[in-house]
C-alpha cells in the first residue's frame, strides 16, 4: 500500500479530514525546505505538496509566482528538490510527498530519468498541472513503473463524463480546484463548492481533495464536510515570503496558521469515502 493510500485509510478510520499543505521548493532557500516540511508536519499536515519552481506557473497566483521567482533566482533545480526530499526522508518515512509542477522541467530531464530520481528521493506522487489526461498515457505509465502516483486536477466546469475518463489515469487522490481562477484567489463560494463536491464524490472512487482560495479554519471546516482533504497553499507561502530570513518566525507563523485549521478539521466528524 502506498503512503498516500495508507494515510487516507488511517484518517478515514479516525473520521478525520486530510490536511494537505503546499510550499514552493527552494523558497526561501533549498537548504531550509526540509525544515519547513518538518514544521508543516508538526503543525498537523498529513500530506505535503512540494512545488517545483517554474518560470510560467499558469495556475498560480501572485504569491506563488513570486515564490517561484525567488527559488529560480537561486537556480533551484529538480535535482536540488530530489535532494531536499531525500533529506526530509531521513527524519520522516511516513508523510506522503507530492511533487507539483509543470511539464517543461520534466521534459527537459526526460520522463524516465525524472521518474526514477523522484521515486528514489522518496517522493510518492507527481501532479503535472498542464498535463491533460488525453496526453498522459506515456508519462503515467512511466510513473507507475516507479511506484509514483499521478494526481490530476479537476475544475468547476469539468463534467462527470470527463472526470470518469480522468479516473482511468489518476491515482492517490483527485484535486478539485474550487474556483475558476488562480491560487490565492478570494472569490470562493462555499455553498456552491460544497454542492459540486457532493456531486463529484458520488461519481469517483478516489479520495477528493479541494484547494484554491482556502485560507482559514472556518472555510476549511465547512468544506471538509464534503471532501476527504483540504489543501492550503498561498496562505503558507505568504508567511514564508514575509519572513524570508527568519526561520523561527517562519516556523511560528506556520504553526499559528495551521494548528487552528488542524483543530477545526478534527472537530468536524468526517464520514465521507
Short mmCIF file of C-alpha atoms in Angstrom, two decimals:
data_model
loop_
_atom_site.label_atom_id
_atom_site.label_comp_id
_atom_site.label_asym_id
_atom_site.label_seq_id
_atom_site.Cartn_x
_atom_site.Cartn_y
_atom_site.Cartn_z
CA UNK A 1 0.00 0.00 0.00
CA UNK A 2 1.31 3.45 -0.93
CA UNK A 3 1.94 6.14 1.66
CA UNK A 4 -0.96 8.17 0.25
CA UNK A 5 -3.44 5.30 0.36
CA UNK A 6 -2.36 4.39 3.88
CA UNK A 7 -2.70 7.99 5.02
CA UNK A 8 -6.25 8.31 3.71
CA UNK A 9 -7.19 4.91 5.14
CA UNK A 10 -5.85 5.79 8.59
CA UNK A 11 -7.63 9.14 8.56
CA UNK A 12 -10.88 7.56 7.44
CA UNK A 13 -10.71 5.11 10.34
CA UNK A 14 -10.28 8.08 12.67
CA UNK A 15 -13.05 10.01 10.86
CA UNK A 16 -10.62 12.84 10.15
CA UNK A 17 -10.09 15.02 7.11
CA UNK A 18 -6.69 15.02 5.44
CA UNK A 19 -4.78 18.31 5.62
CA UNK A 20 -2.55 18.91 2.59
CA UNK A 21 -0.04 21.77 2.67
CA UNK A 22 1.77 23.35 -0.27
CA UNK A 23 5.11 25.15 -0.29
CA UNK A 24 7.41 26.09 -3.16
CA UNK A 25 10.68 24.16 -3.00
CA UNK A 26 13.66 26.49 -2.67
CA UNK A 27 11.80 29.35 -1.02
CA UNK A 28 13.38 30.97 0.92
CA UNK A 29 16.25 28.52 0.20
CA UNK A 30 16.62 24.91 -0.79
CA UNK A 31 18.50 24.18 2.44
CA UNK A 32 15.53 25.41 4.50
CA UNK A 33 12.95 23.40 2.54
CA UNK A 34 13.27 20.14 4.57
CA UNK A 35 12.98 22.14 7.81
CA UNK A 36 9.81 23.85 6.61
CA UNK A 37 8.42 20.47 5.58
CA UNK A 38 9.05 19.28 9.15
CA UNK A 39 7.27 22.37 10.51
CA UNK A 40 4.26 21.57 8.36
CA UNK A 41 4.09 18.03 9.72
CA UNK A 42 4.50 19.28 13.30
CA UNK A 43 1.59 21.67 12.78
CA UNK A 44 -0.77 18.90 11.65
CA UNK A 45 -0.12 18.45 7.94
CA UNK A 46 -0.88 14.96 6.59
CA UNK A 47 0.44 15.29 3.02
CA UNK A 48 2.98 17.78 1.67
CA UNK A 49 2.76 19.26 -1.82
CA UNK A 50 6.18 20.45 -2.86
CA UNK A 51 6.03 22.93 -5.71
CA UNK A 52 8.64 22.64 -8.45
CA UNK A 53 9.51 26.27 -9.34
CA UNK A 54 8.74 27.20 -12.94
CA UNK A 55 9.04 30.48 -14.83
CA UNK A 56 5.46 30.47 -16.16
CA UNK A 57 3.19 28.92 -13.49
CA UNK A 58 -0.16 29.47 -15.22
CA UNK A 59 -2.38 28.15 -12.41
CA UNK A 60 -0.64 30.02 -9.61
CA UNK A 61 -1.49 33.44 -8.29
CA UNK A 62 0.94 36.27 -7.50
CA UNK A 63 2.05 34.86 -4.12
CA UNK A 64 3.24 31.52 -5.52
CA UNK A 65 4.56 33.17 -8.69
CA UNK A 66 6.84 35.31 -6.53
CA UNK A 67 7.95 32.23 -4.59
CA UNK A 68 8.88 30.54 -7.87
CA UNK A 69 10.84 33.61 -8.94
CA UNK A 70 12.76 33.68 -5.66
CA UNK A 71 13.64 29.99 -5.98
CA UNK A 72 14.66 30.32 -9.64
CA UNK A 73 16.93 33.26 -8.83
CA UNK A 74 18.84 30.79 -6.67
CA UNK A 75 18.97 28.33 -9.59
CA UNK A 76 16.93 25.72 -7.71
CA UNK A 77 16.62 22.67 -9.96
CA UNK A 78 14.67 19.41 -9.87
CA UNK A 79 17.86 17.70 -8.73
CA UNK A 80 18.07 20.06 -5.74
CA UNK A 81 14.45 19.24 -4.93
CA UNK A 82 15.13 15.50 -5.05
CA UNK A 83 17.97 16.09 -2.57
CA UNK A 84 15.63 18.08 -0.30
CA UNK A 85 13.05 15.27 -0.29
CA UNK A 86 15.81 12.78 0.46
CA UNK A 87 16.92 14.92 3.42
CA UNK A 88 13.34 15.11 4.69
CA UNK A 89 13.02 11.32 4.40
CA UNK A 90 15.93 10.82 6.82
CA UNK A 91 13.63 12.04 9.60
CA UNK A 92 10.18 11.24 8.20
CA UNK A 93 9.36 7.99 6.44
CA UNK A 94 5.57 8.25 6.69
CA UNK A 95 4.36 11.65 5.44
CA UNK A 96 3.46 11.47 1.74
CA UNK A 97 5.17 13.98 -0.55
CA UNK A 98 3.61 15.11 -3.83
CA UNK A 99 5.77 16.97 -6.34
CA UNK A 100 3.58 19.58 -8.04
CA UNK A 101 4.68 21.43 -11.13
CA UNK A 102 4.62 21.78 -14.89
CA UNK A 103 5.59 19.54 -17.77
CA UNK A 104 8.51 21.57 -19.13
CA UNK A 105 11.04 20.81 -16.33
CA UNK A 106 10.13 17.12 -16.51
CA UNK A 107 10.59 17.01 -20.28
CA UNK A 108 13.96 18.73 -20.00
CA UNK A 109 15.25 15.99 -17.72
CA UNK A 110 13.39 13.21 -19.52
CA UNK A 111 10.34 11.33 -18.27
CA UNK A 112 12.20 8.16 -17.29
CA UNK A 113 15.06 9.93 -15.52
CA UNK A 114 12.76 12.33 -13.68
CA UNK A 115 10.50 9.49 -12.56
CA UNK A 116 13.37 7.31 -11.36
CA UNK A 117 15.06 10.10 -9.41
CA UNK A 118 11.79 11.32 -7.89
CA UNK A 119 10.96 7.83 -6.70
CA UNK A 120 14.45 7.23 -5.33
CA UNK A 121 14.32 10.51 -3.43
CA UNK A 122 11.24 9.39 -1.51
CA UNK A 123 8.51 11.26 -3.40
CA UNK A 124 5.16 9.49 -3.63
CA UNK A 125 3.26 11.21 -6.42
CA UNK A 126 3.50 13.75 -9.21
CA UNK A 127 0.92 16.40 -10.09
CA UNK A 128 1.59 17.91 -13.50
CA UNK A 129 -0.64 20.97 -13.75
CA UNK A 130 -0.55 21.29 -17.55
CA UNK A 131 -0.88 17.60 -18.44
CA UNK A 132 -4.38 16.71 -19.71
CA UNK A 133 -5.36 13.06 -19.44
CA UNK A 134 -5.57 12.84 -23.24
CA UNK A 135 -1.78 13.21 -23.39
CA UNK A 136 -0.92 11.41 -20.16
CA UNK A 137 -0.66 7.74 -21.13
CA UNK A 138 3.11 7.54 -21.60
CA UNK A 139 4.14 9.58 -18.59
CA UNK A 140 1.58 7.97 -16.24
CA UNK A 141 2.82 4.50 -17.24
CA UNK A 142 6.41 5.57 -16.54
CA UNK A 143 5.40 6.92 -13.14
CA UNK A 144 3.57 3.69 -12.33
CA UNK A 145 6.69 1.64 -13.02
CA UNK A 146 8.48 3.67 -10.36
CA UNK A 147 5.56 3.42 -7.91
CA UNK A 148 4.68 7.09 -8.30
CA UNK A 149 1.02 8.02 -8.22
CA UNK A 150 -0.42 10.54 -10.68
CA UNK A 151 -2.58 13.29 -9.22
CA UNK A 152 -4.95 15.08 -11.60
CA UNK A 153 -6.79 18.37 -11.29
CA UNK A 154 -10.50 18.76 -11.95
CA UNK A 155 -12.24 22.11 -12.23
CA UNK A 156 -15.75 23.51 -11.54
CA UNK A 157 -16.54 23.14 -15.25
CA UNK A 158 -15.22 19.56 -15.57
CA UNK A 159 -18.27 17.43 -16.33
CA UNK A 160 -18.76 13.96 -14.88
CA UNK A 161 -18.08 12.19 -18.18
CA UNK A 162 -14.65 13.81 -18.37
CA UNK A 163 -13.97 13.01 -14.71
CA UNK A 164 -14.66 9.34 -15.45
CA UNK A 165 -12.04 9.45 -18.22
CA UNK A 166 -9.53 11.16 -15.90
CA UNK A 167 -10.06 8.43 -13.29
CA UNK A 168 -8.52 5.89 -15.69
CA UNK A 169 -5.19 7.69 -15.28
CA UNK A 170 -5.46 9.16 -11.78
CA UNK A 171 -4.35 7.56 -8.53
CA UNK A 172 -3.77 8.70 -4.97
CA UNK A 173 -6.47 11.37 -4.91
CA UNK A 174 -8.29 13.81 -7.17
CA UNK A 175 -7.61 17.51 -6.66
CA UNK A 176 -10.69 19.67 -7.12
CA UNK A 177 -9.87 23.29 -8.00
CA UNK A 178 -12.62 25.12 -6.14
CA UNK A 179 -12.83 28.18 -8.38
CA UNK A 180 -12.19 29.41 -11.91
CA UNK A 181 -9.04 31.34 -11.15
CA UNK A 182 -5.56 31.03 -9.73
CA UNK A 183 -4.21 30.03 -6.34
CA UNK A 184 -4.77 32.54 -3.56
CA UNK A 185 -7.97 33.95 -5.06
CA UNK A 186 -10.58 35.25 -2.65
CA UNK A 187 -13.81 34.61 -4.57
CA UNK A 188 -14.65 31.19 -3.14
CA UNK A 189 -18.37 30.41 -2.96
CA UNK A 190 -18.68 27.93 -0.09
CA UNK A 191 -22.25 26.81 -0.75
CA UNK A 192 -21.67 26.27 -4.46
CA UNK A 193 -18.38 24.46 -3.86
CA UNK A 194 -19.98 22.10 -1.34
CA UNK A 195 -22.72 21.19 -3.81
CA UNK A 196 -20.16 20.46 -6.51
CA UNK A 197 -18.10 18.34 -4.13
CA UNK A 198 -21.16 16.29 -3.18
CA UNK A 199 -21.94 15.56 -6.83
CA UNK A 200 -18.35 14.61 -7.65
CA UNK A 201 -17.94 12.33 -4.63
CA UNK A 202 -20.90 10.25 -5.77
CA UNK A 203 -19.10 9.54 -9.05
CA UNK A 204 -15.48 8.93 -8.03
CA UNK A 205 -13.61 6.08 -6.37
CA UNK A 206 -10.63 8.13 -5.16
CA UNK A 207 -10.30 10.48 -2.20
CA UNK A 208 -11.32 14.01 -3.17
CA UNK A 209 -9.17 16.98 -2.18
CA UNK A 210 -10.26 20.60 -2.53
CA UNK A 211 -7.95 23.59 -2.84
CA UNK A 212 -7.53 27.17 -4.16
CA UNK A 213 -8.92 30.01 -2.04
CA UNK A 214 -8.90 28.23 1.34
CA UNK A 215 -7.16 30.48 3.84
CA UNK A 216 -8.63 29.91 7.29
CA UNK A 217 -10.05 27.39 9.75
CA UNK A 218 -13.69 28.33 9.18
CA UNK A 219 -13.57 27.76 5.41
CA UNK A 220 -11.56 24.56 5.81
CA UNK A 221 -14.04 23.15 8.33
CA UNK A 222 -17.03 23.98 6.16
CA UNK A 223 -15.62 22.32 3.04
CA UNK A 224 -14.33 19.30 4.97
CA UNK A 225 -17.90 18.06 5.34
CA UNK A 226 -17.93 17.16 1.65
CA UNK A 227 -14.26 16.48 0.88
CA UNK A 228 -11.64 13.99 2.01
CA UNK A 229 -8.82 16.54 2.03
CA UNK A 230 -8.31 20.29 2.33
CA UNK A 231 -5.37 21.97 0.58
CA UNK A 232 -3.70 25.10 1.99
CA UNK A 233 -1.10 26.80 -0.20
CA UNK A 234 -0.86 30.53 -0.78
CA UNK A 235 -1.51 31.36 2.89
CA UNK A 236 1.58 29.33 3.88
CA UNK A 237 3.73 30.72 1.08
CA UNK A 238 2.75 34.25 2.14
CA UNK A 239 4.12 33.58 5.64
CA UNK A 240 7.41 32.39 4.14
CA UNK A 241 7.51 35.49 1.93
CA UNK A 242 7.03 37.84 4.88
CA UNK A 243 9.83 36.36 6.99
CA UNK A 244 12.36 35.25 4.38
CA UNK A 245 15.41 35.45 6.62
CA UNK A 246 13.95 34.34 9.93
CA UNK A 247 13.50 30.59 10.39
CA UNK A 248 11.91 30.99 13.81
CA UNK A 249 9.30 33.44 12.53
CA UNK A 250 8.51 31.18 9.57
CA UNK A 251 8.08 28.20 11.88
CA UNK A 252 5.92 30.17 14.35
CA UNK A 253 3.87 31.65 11.52
CA UNK A 254 3.17 28.22 10.07
CA UNK A 255 2.16 26.92 13.49
CA UNK A 256 -0.15 29.91 14.09
CA UNK A 257 -1.86 29.38 10.73
CA UNK A 258 -2.05 25.60 10.56
CA UNK A 259 -2.81 24.47 14.09
CA UNK A 260 -6.24 26.18 14.21
CA UNK A 261 -7.04 24.68 10.80
CA UNK A 262 -5.99 21.23 12.02
CA UNK A 263 -8.10 21.66 15.17
CA UNK A 264 -11.14 22.79 13.19
CA UNK A 265 -10.88 19.77 10.89
CA UNK A 266 -10.60 17.44 13.87
CA UNK A 267 -13.74 18.96 15.39
CA UNK A 268 -15.68 18.09 12.28
CA UNK A 269 -16.72 14.42 12.24
CA UNK A 270 -15.95 13.20 8.75
CA UNK A 271 -17.82 10.21 7.35
CA UNK A 272 -17.10 10.61 3.66
CA UNK A 273 -15.49 7.92 1.49
#
